[in-house]
Amino acid sequence: MLSGIGPAQHLQEKGIPVIKDSPGVGKNLQDHIAVGGLTFLIDPKIAIVMNRLVNINSALRYALTEDGPLTTSIGLEAVGFISTKYANQTDDWPDIEFMLTSASVNADGGQQVARAHGLTDEFYKEIYEPINFKDSFSVFPMMLRPKSRGEIKLRSKDPFDYPLLYHNYLTHPHDVDVLREGLKAAIAYGQTQTFKRFGARLHNPPLPNCKHLPLYTDEYWECAIRQYTLSIYHYSCTAKMGPPSDPNAVVDPELRVYGVSGLRVIDASIMPTITNGNINAPVIMIGEKGADMVKNYWLGQRYQRRKKRRADRILVTSFNSTSINQSI
Ligand SMILES: *[C@@H]1O[C@H](CO)[C@@H](O)[C@H](O)[C@H]1NC(C)=O
């Protein structure tokens, strides 16, 4: 948009000369969001707890033997996929991903994680301070196919100004439904015999702004979701690939920007809809595929030129001088 490719009216408002009016640029913003803070306390001292993880012993152990608690993947141990009742039960296409962590927001006493999750001090104090540094695990139900759509706009034509980000999370009722059912499934998961062996129990005091609702009803969980849902930072889809008939398509199936020559977009923004899982591998695939298409284009041209030169030479060597003159 700063370069002049985007919705013409918006660019003009910001004083940017329009190179190509492309109404889809910045639209169709999608992301994965998950319910946060779902905490199960456990008895054994096996979870990630900050003062047990970050100390001189674990630093020495890591330095000397390259193992121990500092080798963990910041607690994200495993993922799992389930279908809620809103997914098609026969086509094996889950709509929720569980992110399973061997810690919860209480593990560092409210210092960093609570801030990263955007919790207010009051909220943290009321819900998590009583279990500061206690051993726990957490399940983050992440919605895979959001129906809400957001938008990115420019604040100004100054590239150092942050853009305006309208995520519009949970504006489509379907997204709330799926997260609610994912949340219930996560609670059931934490209550299985497997976790009971560790003394797993849900830490579930009523949330500050949901106390007016009957506890643990659908209405209560919907309120809880609106209290504590977080981005998994999978922002994507704002320069979507599509056929020329779609006015909001920004790039063609070879990732070339419609109406601008010599320009491709090769990143998460070209996804028409967000992929059904963590986007890291798909983004690498887009990068690889895009690189191949660039390579094929240029190598293809060079190959064509080389082939033509070779054909000329063959022509030159296989004819007498008269026909050489003719062929030249
Ligand atoms: C559910 O999935 C099956 C198998 O892919 C498909 O045949 C069917 O049409 C789908 N149903 C709905 C309601 O989308």
Coordinates of N, CA, C and O in Angstrom, one line a residue, residues 41-146:
L41 N -3.8 -27.8 37.9 CA -2.8 -28.0 38.8 C -2.5 -29.5 39.0 O -3.3 -30.3 38.8
I42 N -1.2 -29.8 39.2 CA -0.8 -31.2 39.4 C 0.1 -31.3 40.7 O 0.6 -30.3 41.2
D43 N 0.2 -32.6 41.2 CA 1.0 -32.8 42.4 C 2.5 -32.9 42.2 O 3.2 -32.3 42.9
P44 N 2.9 -33.8 41.3 CA 4.4 -34.0 41.2 C 5.1 -32.7 40.7 O 4.5 -31.9 40.0
K45 N 6.3 -32.6 41.1 CA 7.1 -31.4 40.8 C 7.8 -31.6 39.4 O 9.0 -31.8 39.4
I46 N 7.0 -31.6 38.4 CA 7.5 -31.9 37.0 C 7.2 -30.9 36.0 O 7.7 -31.0 34.9
A47 N 6.5 -29.9 36.3 CA 6.1 -28.8 35.3 C 7.3 -27.8 35.2 O 8.2 -27.8 36.0
I48 N 7.1 -27.0 34.2 CA 8.1 -25.9 34.1 C 7.6 -24.7 35.0 O 6.5 -24.2 34.9
V49 N 8.5 -24.4 35.9 CA 8.2 -23.4 36.9 C 9.5 -22.5 36.9 O 10.6 -23.0 37.0
M50 N 9.2 -21.2 36.8 CA 10.3 -20.3 36.4 C 11.5 -20.4 37.4 O 12.7 -20.6 36.9
N51 N 11.3 -20.4 38.7 CA 12.5 -20.4 39.6 C 13.2 -21.7 39.6 O 14.3 -21.8 40.1
R52 N 12.5 -22.8 39.1 CA 13.2 -24.1 39.0 C 13.9 -24.2 37.7 O 14.9 -25.0 37.6
L53 N 13.4 -23.5 36.7 CA 14.0 -23.6 35.4 C 15.2 -22.6 35.2 O 16.2 -23.0 34.7
V54 N 15.0 -21.4 35.7 CA 16.1 -20.4 35.5 C 16.8 -20.3 36.8 O 16.5 -19.5 37.7
N55 N 17.9 -21.0 36.9 CA 18.8 -20.9 38.1 C 20.2 -21.4 37.7 O 20.4 -21.9 36.6
I56 N 21.1 -21.2 38.6 CA 22.5 -21.5 38.2 C 22.7 -23.0 37.9 O 23.5 -23.3 37.0
N57 N 22.0 -23.9 38.6 CA 22.2 -25.3 38.4 C 21.8 -25.7 37.0 O 22.5 -26.4 36.3
S58 N 20.6 -25.2 36.5 CA 20.1 -25.6 35.2 C 21.0 -25.0 34.1 O 21.3 -25.5 33.1
A59 N 21.5 -23.7 34.4 CA 22.4 -23.1 33.5 C 23.7 -23.9 33.3 O 24.2 -24.2 32.2
L60 N 24.3 -24.3 34.5 CA 25.5 -25.1 34.5 C 25.3 -26.5 33.8 O 26.1 -26.9 33.0
R61 N 24.1 -27.1 34.1 CA 23.8 -28.4 33.5 C 23.8 -28.3 32.0 O 24.3 -29.1 31.2
Y62 N 23.1 -27.2 31.5 CA 23.0 -27.0 30.1 C 24.4 -26.7 29.5 O 24.7 -27.3 28.4
A63 N 25.2 -25.9 30.2 CA 26.5 -25.6 29.6 C 27.4 -26.8 29.6 O 28.2 -27.0 28.6
L64 N 27.3 -27.7 30.6 CA 28.3 -28.8 30.7 C 27.8 -30.1 29.9 O 28.5 -30.7 29.2
T65 N 26.5 -30.4 30.1 CA 26.0 -31.6 29.5 C 25.0 -31.4 28.4 O 24.5 -32.4 27.8
E66 N 24.6 -30.2 28.1 CA 23.7 -29.8 27.1 C 22.3 -30.6 27.2 O 21.8 -31.0 26.2
D67 N 21.9 -30.7 28.5 CA 20.5 -31.3 28.7 C 19.9 -30.5 29.8 O 20.4 -29.5 30.3
G68 N 18.8 -31.1 30.3 CA 18.1 -30.5 31.5 C 17.0 -29.6 31.0 O 16.7 -29.5 29.9
P69 N 16.4 -28.9 32.0 CA 15.2 -28.1 31.7 C 15.3 -27.0 30.7 O 14.4 -26.6 30.0
L70 N 16.6 -26.5 30.5 CA 16.7 -25.4 29.5 C 16.6 -25.8 28.1 O 16.7 -25.0 27.2
T71 N 16.5 -27.1 27.9 CA 16.4 -27.6 26.5 C 15.0 -27.8 26.1 O 14.7 -28.1 25.0
T72 N 14.0 -27.4 27.0 CA 12.6 -27.6 26.6 C 12.2 -26.5 25.6 O 12.8 -25.5 25.5
S73 N 11.1 -26.9 24.9 CA 10.6 -25.9 23.9 C 9.6 -25.0 24.6 O 8.4 -25.0 24.3
I74 N 10.1 -24.2 25.5 CA 9.3 -23.3 26.3 C 8.0 -23.9 26.7 O 7.0 -23.2 26.8
G75 N 8.0 -25.2 27.0 CA 6.8 -25.8 27.5 C 5.8 -26.3 26.5 O 4.9 -27.1 26.9
L76 N 5.9 -25.9 25.3 CA 4.9 -26.4 24.3 C 5.4 -27.8 23.9 O 6.2 -28.0 23.0
E77 N 4.8 -28.9 24.5 CA 5.3 -30.2 24.4 C 4.7 -31.0 23.2 O 5.3 -31.8 22.6
A78 N 3.4 -30.7 23.0 CA 2.7 -31.5 22.0 C 1.5 -30.7 21.4 O 1.1 -29.7 22.0
V79 N 1.0 -31.2 20.3 CA -0.2 -30.6 19.8 C -1.2 -31.8 19.4 O -0.7 -32.9 19.3
G80 N -2.4 -31.5 19.4 CA -3.4 -32.6 19.0 C -4.5 -31.9 18.3 O -4.7 -30.7 18.4
F81 N -5.2 -32.7 17.5 CA -6.3 -32.2 16.6 C -7.6 -32.9 17.0 O -7.7 -34.1 17.0
I82 N -8.7 -32.1 17.1 CA -10.0 -32.7 17.4 C -11.1 -32.0 16.5 O -10.9 -30.9 16.1
S83 N -12.2 -32.7 16.3 CA -13.3 -32.1 15.6 C -14.4 -31.8 16.7 O -14.8 -32.7 17.4
T84 N -14.9 -30.6 16.7 CA -16.0 -30.3 17.6 C -17.3 -30.7 16.8 O -17.2 -31.1 15.7
K85 N -18.4 -30.5 17.5 CA -19.7 -30.8 16.8 C -20.0 -29.9 15.6 O -20.9 -30.2 14.8
Y86 N -19.2 -28.9 15.5 CA -19.5 -28.0 14.3 C -18.7 -28.4 13.1 O -18.9 -27.8 12.0
A87 N -17.8 -29.4 13.3 CA -17.0 -29.9 12.1 C -17.8 -31.0 11.4 O -18.6 -31.7 12.1
N88 N -17.6 -31.2 10.1 CA -18.2 -32.3 9.4 C -17.6 -33.6 10.0 O -16.3 -33.8 9.9
Q89 N -18.4 -34.5 10.6 CA -17.9 -35.6 11.3 C -17.4 -36.7 10.4 O -16.7 -37.6 10.9
T90 N -17.7 -36.7 9.1 CA -17.2 -37.8 8.2 C -16.0 -37.4 7.4 O -15.4 -38.4 6.9
D91 N -15.6 -36.2 7.3 CA -14.5 -35.9 6.4 C -13.1 -35.7 7.0 O -12.2 -35.3 6.4
D92 N -13.0 -36.0 8.4 CA -11.7 -36.1 9.0 C -10.9 -34.8 8.8 O -9.8 -34.8 8.3
W93 N -11.6 -33.7 9.1 CA -11.0 -32.3 9.0 C -11.2 -31.6 10.3 O -12.2 -30.8 10.4
P94 N -10.3 -31.8 11.3 CA -10.5 -31.2 12.6 C -10.6 -29.7 12.5 O -10.0 -29.0 11.7
D95 N -11.4 -29.1 13.5 CA -11.5 -27.6 13.5 C -10.9 -27.0 14.8 O -10.9 -25.8 14.9
I96 N -10.3 -27.8 15.6 CA -9.6 -27.3 16.8 C -8.2 -28.0 16.9 O -8.1 -29.2 16.7
E97 N -7.2 -27.2 17.3 CA -5.9 -27.8 17.6 C -5.7 -27.5 19.1 O -5.9 -26.4 19.5
F98 N -5.3 -28.5 19.8 CA -4.8 -28.3 21.2 C -3.4 -28.1 21.2 O -2.6 -28.8 20.6
M99 N -3.0 -27.0 21.9 CA -1.6 -26.8 22.2 C -1.4 -27.1 23.6 O -2.0 -26.6 24.5
L100 N -0.5 -28.1 23.9 CA -0.4 -28.7 25.2 C 1.0 -28.2 25.8 O 2.0 -28.5 25.3
T101 N 0.9 -27.5 27.0 CA 2.1 -27.0 27.6 C 2.3 -27.5 29.0 O 1.3 -27.7 29.7
S102 N 3.5 -27.8 29.3 CA 3.8 -28.3 30.7 C 4.0 -27.1 31.6 O 5.0 -27.1 32.4
A103 N 3.2 -26.1 31.5 CA 3.2 -24.9 32.4 C 2.0 -24.1 32.1 O 1.3 -24.4 31.1
S104 N 1.7 -23.2 32.9 CA 0.6 -22.2 32.6 C 1.1 -20.8 32.9 O 2.2 -20.6 33.3
V105 N 0.1 -19.9 32.8 CA 0.5 -18.5 32.9 C 1.0 -18.2 34.3 O 1.8 -17.2 34.5
N106 N 0.8 -19.0 35.3 CA 1.2 -18.8 36.7 C 2.7 -19.2 36.9 O 3.2 -18.9 38.0
A107 N 3.3 -19.8 35.9 CA 4.6 -20.4 36.1 C 5.7 -19.4 36.4 O 6.8 -19.7 37.0
D108 N 5.5 -18.1 36.0 CA 6.6 -17.1 36.3 C 6.1 -16.0 37.2 O 6.6 -14.9 37.2
G109 N 5.0 -16.4 37.9 CA 4.5 -15.4 38.9 C 3.9 -14.2 38.3 O 3.9 -13.1 39.0
G110 N 3.5 -14.2 37.1 CA 2.9 -13.1 36.5 C 3.8 -12.1 35.9 O 3.4 -10.9 35.5
Q111 N 5.1 -12.5 35.7 CA 6.1 -11.5 35.2 C 6.0 -11.2 33.7 O 5.9 -10.1 33.3
Q112 N 6.2 -12.3 32.9 CA 6.3 -12.1 31.5 C 5.0 -12.7 30.7 O 4.5 -12.0 29.9
V113 N 4.7 -13.9 31.1 CA 3.6 -14.6 30.3 C 2.3 -13.8 30.3 O 1.6 -13.6 29.3
A114 N 2.0 -13.3 31.6 CA 0.7 -12.6 31.7 C 0.7 -11.4 30.8 O -0.3 -11.0 30.2
R115 N 1.9 -10.7 30.7 CA 2.0 -9.5 29.9 C 1.9 -9.9 28.4 O 1.2 -9.3 27.6
A116 N 2.5 -11.0 28.0 CA 2.4 -11.5 26.6 C 1.0 -11.8 26.3 O 0.6 -11.7 25.1
H117 N 0.2 -12.3 27.3 CA -1.2 -12.6 27.0 C -2.1 -11.4 27.1 O -3.3 -11.6 27.0
G118 N -1.6 -10.3 27.5 CA -2.4 -9.1 27.6 C -3.3 -9.0 28.8 O -4.3 -8.4 28.7
L119 N -2.9 -9.7 29.9 CA -3.8 -9.7 31.1 C -3.6 -8.4 31.9 O -2.4 -7.9 31.9
T120 N -4.6 -7.9 32.4 CA -4.5 -6.8 33.3 C -3.9 -7.3 34.7 O -4.1 -8.5 35.0
D121 N -3.3 -6.4 35.4 CA -2.8 -6.8 36.8 C -3.9 -7.3 37.7 O -3.8 -8.3 38.4
E122 N -5.1 -6.6 37.6 CA -6.2 -7.1 38.4 C -6.7 -8.5 38.1 O -6.9 -9.3 39.0
F123 N -6.8 -8.8 36.8 CA -7.2 -10.1 36.4 C -6.2 -11.1 36.9 O -6.6 -12.2 37.5
Y124 N -4.9 -10.9 36.6 CA -3.9 -11.9 37.1 C -4.0 -12.1 38.6 O -4.0 -13.2 39.1
K125 N -4.1 -11.0 39.3 CA -4.1 -11.0 40.8 C -5.2 -11.9 41.3 O -5.0 -12.7 42.2
E126 N -6.4 -11.7 40.7 CA -7.6 -12.4 41.2 C -7.5 -13.9 40.9 O -7.9 -14.7 41.7
I127 N -7.1 -14.2 39.6 CA -7.2 -15.6 39.2 C -5.9 -16.4 39.4 O -6.0 -17.6 39.8
Y128 N -4.8 -15.8 39.1 CA -3.6 -16.6 39.1 C -2.6 -16.4 40.2 O -1.8 -17.3 40.5
E129 N -2.6 -15.3 40.8 CA -1.7 -15.0 41.9 C -1.8 -16.1 43.0 O -0.7 -16.5 43.5
P130 N -3.0 -16.5 43.4 CA -3.1 -17.6 44.4 C -2.3 -18.9 44.1 O -2.0 -19.6 44.9
I131 N -2.0 -19.1 42.8 CA -1.3 -20.3 42.4 C 0.0 -20.0 41.8 O 0.6 -20.8 41.0
N132 N 0.6 -18.8 42.1 CA 1.9 -18.4 41.6 C 2.9 -19.6 41.7 O 3.1 -20.1 42.8
F133 N 3.7 -19.9 40.7 CA 4.8 -20.9 40.7 C 4.3 -22.3 41.0 O 5.2 -23.1 41.3
K134 N 3.0 -22.6 41.1 CA 2.6 -24.0 41.4 C 2.7 -24.8 40.1 O 2.6 -24.3 39.0
D135 N 3.0 -26.1 40.3 CA 3.1 -27.0 39.1 C 1.8 -27.2 38.4 O 0.8 -27.4 39.1
S136 N 1.8 -27.0 37.1 CA 0.5 -27.0 36.4 C 0.8 -27.4 34.9 O 2.0 -27.4 34.5
F137 N -0.2 -27.7 34.2 CA -0.1 -27.8 32.8 C -1.3 -27.1 32.1 O -2.2 -26.7 32.9
S138 N -1.2 -26.8 30.9 CA -2.3 -26.0 30.2 C -2.7 -26.6 28.9 O -1.8 -27.3 28.2
V139 N -3.9 -26.4 28.5 CA -4.4 -26.8 27.1 C -4.9 -25.5 26.5 O -5.7 -24.8 27.1
F140 N -4.4 -25.1 25.3 CA -4.8 -24.0 24.6 C -5.6 -24.5 23.4 O -5.1 -24.9 22.4
P141 N -7.0 -24.4 23.5 CA -7.7 -24.8 22.3 C -7.7 -23.7 21.2 O -8.1 -22.6 21.5
M142 N -7.1 -24.0 20.1 CA -6.9 -23.1 19.0 C -7.9 -23.3 17.9 O -8.0 -24.5 17.4
M143 N -8.6 -22.3 17.4 CA -9.6 -22.5 16.4 C -8.9 -22.5 15.0 O -8.1 -21.5 14.7
L144 N -9.1 -23.5 14.2 CA -8.3 -23.6 13.0 C -8.9 -22.9 11.8 O -8.2 -22.4 10.9
R145 N -10.2 -22.8 11.7 CA -10.8 -22.2 10.5 C -11.8 -21.0 10.9 O -13.0 -21.1 10.8
P146 N -11.2 -19.9 11.2 CA -12.0 -18.8 11.6 C -12.9 -18.3 10.5 O -12.5 -18.3 9.3

